Amino acid sequence: MMSNNQTTAVSPHALPALPYADDALSPVISANTIGFHYGKHHKTYVDNLNKLIAGTEYADLPLAKIITATAGAADKTAIFNNAAQTWNHTFYWQSLRPNGGGEPPAGLKQKIEASFGTVDACRKELATAAMAQFGSGWTWLVLDGDKLKVVKTGNADVPLTAGKKPLLTIDVWEHAYYLDYQNRRLDYVNAVLDKLINWNFAAENLG
Ligand code: MN
């Protein structure tokens, strides 16, 4: 089972099972994309992380601890990047589900309306942030204090390191959409928001 907050110390780190079949998100995200994205990209981050931390002070730390301990350290960039990308991808797979989209659960919906006005305004802000991220990165719905916010991060960066609690994420690296959408990032993001976004997961993270 995949742990939502990935706080359990496990060494070596394992590639968590996908929470659905590799064709379950099709046609929004094809099995071909999942094959490369999960089977190659995500797996490589996990494998690289295990190689980099073997025999170091990080070997027995939970993933989230490795991320916060190496964030911003110039000589620990490779460990940070691979740890954060391991965490981010596991979080991303959980942020999607077959037959997702639609209305968030009541508690989350209320919180979204308090922070953004409407669910549609929140979705639009997520799409705008996804388009505004120059190059590789991530778009997030986070809890910041008692408000929900949309933030974007570049490359492997994760809002955990800024004290924000991630509720859901959309991967906007080209490898997330290029096989299915080529350069049309907005089409990918809108399709994810309409058909796959897992509001239930965000509600669980909100607590
Ligand atoms: Mn990715």
Short mmCIF file of C-alpha atoms and ligand atoms in Angstrom, two decimals:
data_model
loop_
_atom_site.label_atom_id
_atom_site.label_comp_id
_atom_site.label_asym_id
_atom_site.label_seq_id
_atom_site.Cartn_x
_atom_site.Cartn_y
_atom_site.Cartn_z
CA MET A 1 0.00 0.00 0.00
CA MET A 2 1.12 3.49 -0.82
CA SER A 3 1.34 5.78 2.18
CA ASN A 4 -0.29 9.16 1.54
CA ASN A 5 2.30 11.20 3.35
CA GLN A 6 5.19 8.85 2.70
CA THR A 7 6.60 9.28 6.19
CA THR A 8 7.50 5.66 6.83
CA ALA A 9 11.21 4.89 6.83
CA VAL A 10 11.88 2.18 4.26
CA SER A 11 15.30 1.42 2.88
CA PRO A 12 15.76 0.80 0.10
CA HIS A 13 12.82 2.83 -1.18
CA ALA A 14 10.42 0.88 -3.37
CA LEU A 15 8.50 2.05 -6.41
CA PRO A 16 4.94 2.05 -5.04
CA ALA A 17 2.31 0.18 -7.05
CA LEU A 18 0.10 2.38 -9.20
CA PRO A 19 -3.32 2.79 -7.54
CA TYR A 20 -5.03 1.67 -10.82
CA ALA A 21 -4.28 -0.30 -14.00
CA ASP A 22 -1.91 1.33 -16.48
CA ASP A 23 -4.77 1.82 -18.98
CA ALA A 24 -7.29 3.10 -16.39
CA LEU A 25 -6.70 6.78 -17.15
CA SER A 26 -7.07 6.35 -20.92
CA PRO A 27 -7.85 8.19 -23.12
CA VAL A 28 -6.90 11.28 -21.05
CA ILE A 29 -3.53 9.71 -20.20
CA SER A 30 -2.66 6.68 -22.32
CA ALA A 31 -1.17 3.40 -21.11
CA ASN A 32 1.81 4.29 -23.32
CA THR A 33 2.43 7.49 -21.31
CA ILE A 34 1.97 5.61 -18.02
CA GLY A 35 4.41 2.95 -19.24
CA PHE A 36 7.18 5.50 -19.70
CA HIS A 37 6.19 7.94 -16.96
CA TYR A 38 5.68 5.41 -14.18
CA GLY A 39 7.69 2.48 -15.50
CA LYS A 40 10.77 4.48 -16.57
CA HIS A 41 10.82 8.03 -15.16
CA HIS A 42 9.39 7.37 -11.70
CA LYS A 43 11.29 4.07 -11.37
CA THR A 44 14.57 5.77 -12.33
CA TYR A 45 14.12 8.43 -9.62
CA VAL A 46 13.60 5.67 -7.03
CA ASP A 47 16.58 3.65 -8.28
CA ASN A 48 18.85 6.73 -8.37
CA LEU A 49 17.75 7.76 -4.88
CA ASN A 50 18.62 4.32 -3.49
CA LYS A 51 22.07 4.43 -5.12
CA LEU A 52 22.75 7.96 -3.87
CA ILE A 53 21.76 7.38 -0.23
CA ALA A 54 23.23 3.88 0.25
CA GLY A 55 25.62 4.01 3.21
CA THR A 56 24.89 7.69 3.97
CA GLU A 57 23.14 9.44 6.85
CA TYR A 58 20.01 9.51 4.66
CA ALA A 59 19.78 5.74 4.17
CA ASP A 60 17.30 5.14 6.98
CA LEU A 61 15.29 8.37 6.84
CA PRO A 62 11.70 8.57 5.62
CA LEU A 63 11.39 10.12 2.18
CA ALA A 64 9.85 13.41 3.37
CA LYS A 65 12.71 13.82 5.88
CA ILE A 66 15.32 13.29 3.16
CA ILE A 67 13.62 16.02 1.13
CA THR A 68 13.50 18.59 3.92
CA ALA A 69 17.03 17.71 5.08
CA THR A 70 18.59 18.24 1.63
CA ALA A 71 16.47 21.14 0.29
CA GLY A 72 18.67 24.08 -0.62
CA ALA A 73 21.96 22.29 0.13
CA ALA A 74 24.22 22.86 -2.87
CA ASP A 75 26.16 19.62 -2.33
CA LYS A 76 23.00 17.52 -1.91
CA THR A 77 21.18 18.52 -5.11
CA ALA A 78 21.17 15.04 -6.65
CA ILE A 79 19.75 13.44 -3.52
CA PHE A 80 17.14 16.20 -3.18
CA ASN A 81 16.09 15.98 -6.83
CA ASN A 82 15.65 12.21 -6.83
CA ALA A 83 13.98 12.11 -3.40
CA ALA A 84 11.58 14.91 -4.29
CA GLN A 85 10.78 13.43 -7.70
CA THR A 86 10.10 10.07 -6.03
CA TRP A 87 7.72 11.77 -3.57
CA ASN A 88 6.11 14.03 -6.21
CA HIS A 89 5.29 11.18 -8.59
CA THR A 90 3.76 8.96 -5.91
CA PHE A 91 1.65 11.98 -4.90
CA TYR A 92 0.72 12.68 -8.53
CA TRP A 93 -0.55 9.14 -9.21
CA GLN A 94 -2.78 9.49 -6.16
CA SER A 95 -3.97 12.92 -7.33
CA LEU A 96 -5.57 11.20 -10.36
CA ARG A 97 -8.26 8.56 -10.61
CA PRO A 98 -10.42 7.00 -13.28
CA ASN A 99 -13.74 8.92 -13.41
CA GLY A 100 -12.28 11.79 -11.44
CA GLY A 101 -13.09 15.48 -11.84
CA GLY A 102 -16.59 16.68 -10.99
CA GLU A 103 -17.51 18.13 -7.63
CA PRO A 104 -15.19 17.94 -4.61
CA PRO A 105 -16.54 16.36 -1.40
CA ALA A 106 -18.56 18.84 0.72
CA GLY A 107 -15.88 19.78 3.29
CA LEU A 108 -13.24 20.41 0.65
CA LYS A 109 -15.73 22.25 -1.55
CA GLN A 110 -16.55 24.62 1.29
CA LYS A 111 -12.85 25.29 1.85
CA ILE A 112 -12.29 25.86 -1.88
CA GLU A 113 -15.20 28.32 -2.01
CA ALA A 114 -13.85 30.18 1.03
CA SER A 115 -10.43 30.52 -0.63
CA PHE A 116 -11.24 30.92 -4.36
CA GLY A 117 -14.94 31.86 -4.50
CA THR A 118 -15.96 28.88 -6.64
CA VAL A 119 -14.65 25.43 -7.59
CA ASP A 120 -14.43 26.66 -11.17
CA ALA A 121 -12.22 29.57 -10.09
CA CYS A 122 -9.93 27.10 -8.32
CA ARG A 123 -9.75 24.91 -11.44
CA LYS A 124 -8.97 27.97 -13.57
CA GLU A 125 -6.20 29.00 -11.18
CA LEU A 126 -4.70 25.50 -11.37
CA ALA A 127 -4.75 25.65 -15.19
CA THR A 128 -3.26 29.16 -15.23
CA ALA A 129 -0.45 28.12 -12.89
CA ALA A 130 0.23 25.04 -15.04
CA MET A 131 0.57 27.24 -18.12
CA ALA A 132 2.67 29.85 -16.29
CA GLN A 133 5.28 27.30 -15.18
CA PHE A 134 8.15 27.92 -17.59
CA GLY A 135 9.80 24.60 -18.37
CA SER A 136 9.49 21.52 -16.16
CA GLY A 137 7.61 21.54 -12.89
CA TRP A 138 4.47 20.96 -10.92
CA THR A 139 1.17 22.67 -10.14
CA TRP A 140 -0.23 22.20 -6.63
CA LEU A 141 -3.27 22.82 -4.53
CA VAL A 142 -1.90 23.39 -1.04
CA LEU A 143 -3.03 24.28 2.45
CA ASP A 144 -1.08 27.36 3.55
CA GLY A 145 -2.03 28.30 7.09
CA ASP A 146 -5.82 28.01 7.03
CA LYS A 147 -6.23 28.97 3.35
CA LEU A 148 -6.07 26.91 0.20
CA LYS A 149 -3.71 28.22 -2.46
CA VAL A 150 -2.49 27.25 -5.90
CA VAL A 151 1.29 27.23 -6.24
CA LYS A 152 3.71 26.11 -8.91
CA THR A 153 7.19 24.69 -8.42
CA GLY A 154 10.05 24.21 -10.90
CA ASN A 155 11.80 20.92 -11.65
CA ALA A 156 11.72 18.72 -8.51
CA ASP A 157 10.69 21.39 -6.01
CA VAL A 158 7.86 20.54 -3.64
CA PRO A 159 5.80 22.87 -1.38
CA LEU A 160 6.70 20.73 1.66
CA THR A 161 9.98 22.61 1.90
CA ALA A 162 8.11 25.94 2.20
CA GLY A 163 5.91 24.66 5.03
CA LYS A 164 2.86 24.24 2.80
CA LYS A 165 0.78 21.07 2.88
CA PRO A 166 0.22 19.59 -0.59
CA LEU A 167 -3.36 18.48 -1.27
CA LEU A 168 -2.98 17.46 -4.91
CA THR A 169 -0.61 17.98 -7.82
CA ILE A 170 -0.45 17.98 -11.61
CA ASP A 171 2.85 17.05 -13.27
CA VAL A 172 3.63 19.57 -16.03
CA TRP A 173 6.96 18.10 -17.13
CA GLU A 174 6.73 17.39 -20.87
CA HIS A 175 7.13 13.65 -20.19
CA ALA A 176 3.70 13.77 -18.46
CA TYR A 177 1.84 14.73 -21.65
CA TYR A 178 4.03 14.84 -24.75
CA LEU A 179 3.18 11.37 -26.11
CA ASP A 180 -0.56 12.14 -25.89
CA TYR A 181 -0.74 15.92 -26.38
CA GLN A 182 2.65 16.94 -27.84
CA ASN A 183 3.01 20.68 -27.09
CA ARG A 184 -0.62 21.17 -25.97
CA ARG A 185 -0.04 21.43 -22.22
CA LEU A 186 -3.33 23.27 -21.66
CA ASP A 187 -5.34 20.46 -23.30
CA TYR A 188 -3.66 17.94 -21.00
CA VAL A 189 -4.26 20.05 -17.88
CA ASN A 190 -7.89 20.76 -18.72
CA ALA A 191 -8.56 17.09 -19.50
CA VAL A 192 -6.97 16.09 -16.18
CA LEU A 193 -9.05 18.65 -14.29
CA ASP A 194 -12.27 17.58 -16.07
CA LYS A 195 -11.88 13.82 -16.01
CA LEU A 196 -9.15 12.61 -13.66
CA ILE A 197 -8.49 14.97 -10.77
CA ASN A 198 -8.98 13.13 -7.49
CA TRP A 199 -10.76 15.56 -5.17
CA ASN A 200 -11.24 12.72 -2.66
CA PHE A 201 -7.47 12.46 -2.28
CA ALA A 202 -7.22 16.22 -1.73
CA ALA A 203 -10.00 15.99 0.88
CA GLU A 204 -8.13 13.17 2.70
CA ASN A 205 -4.97 15.29 2.77
CA LEU A 206 -6.92 18.28 4.06
CA GLY A 207 -7.93 16.04 7.00
MN MN B 1 6.86 13.23 -14.15
#
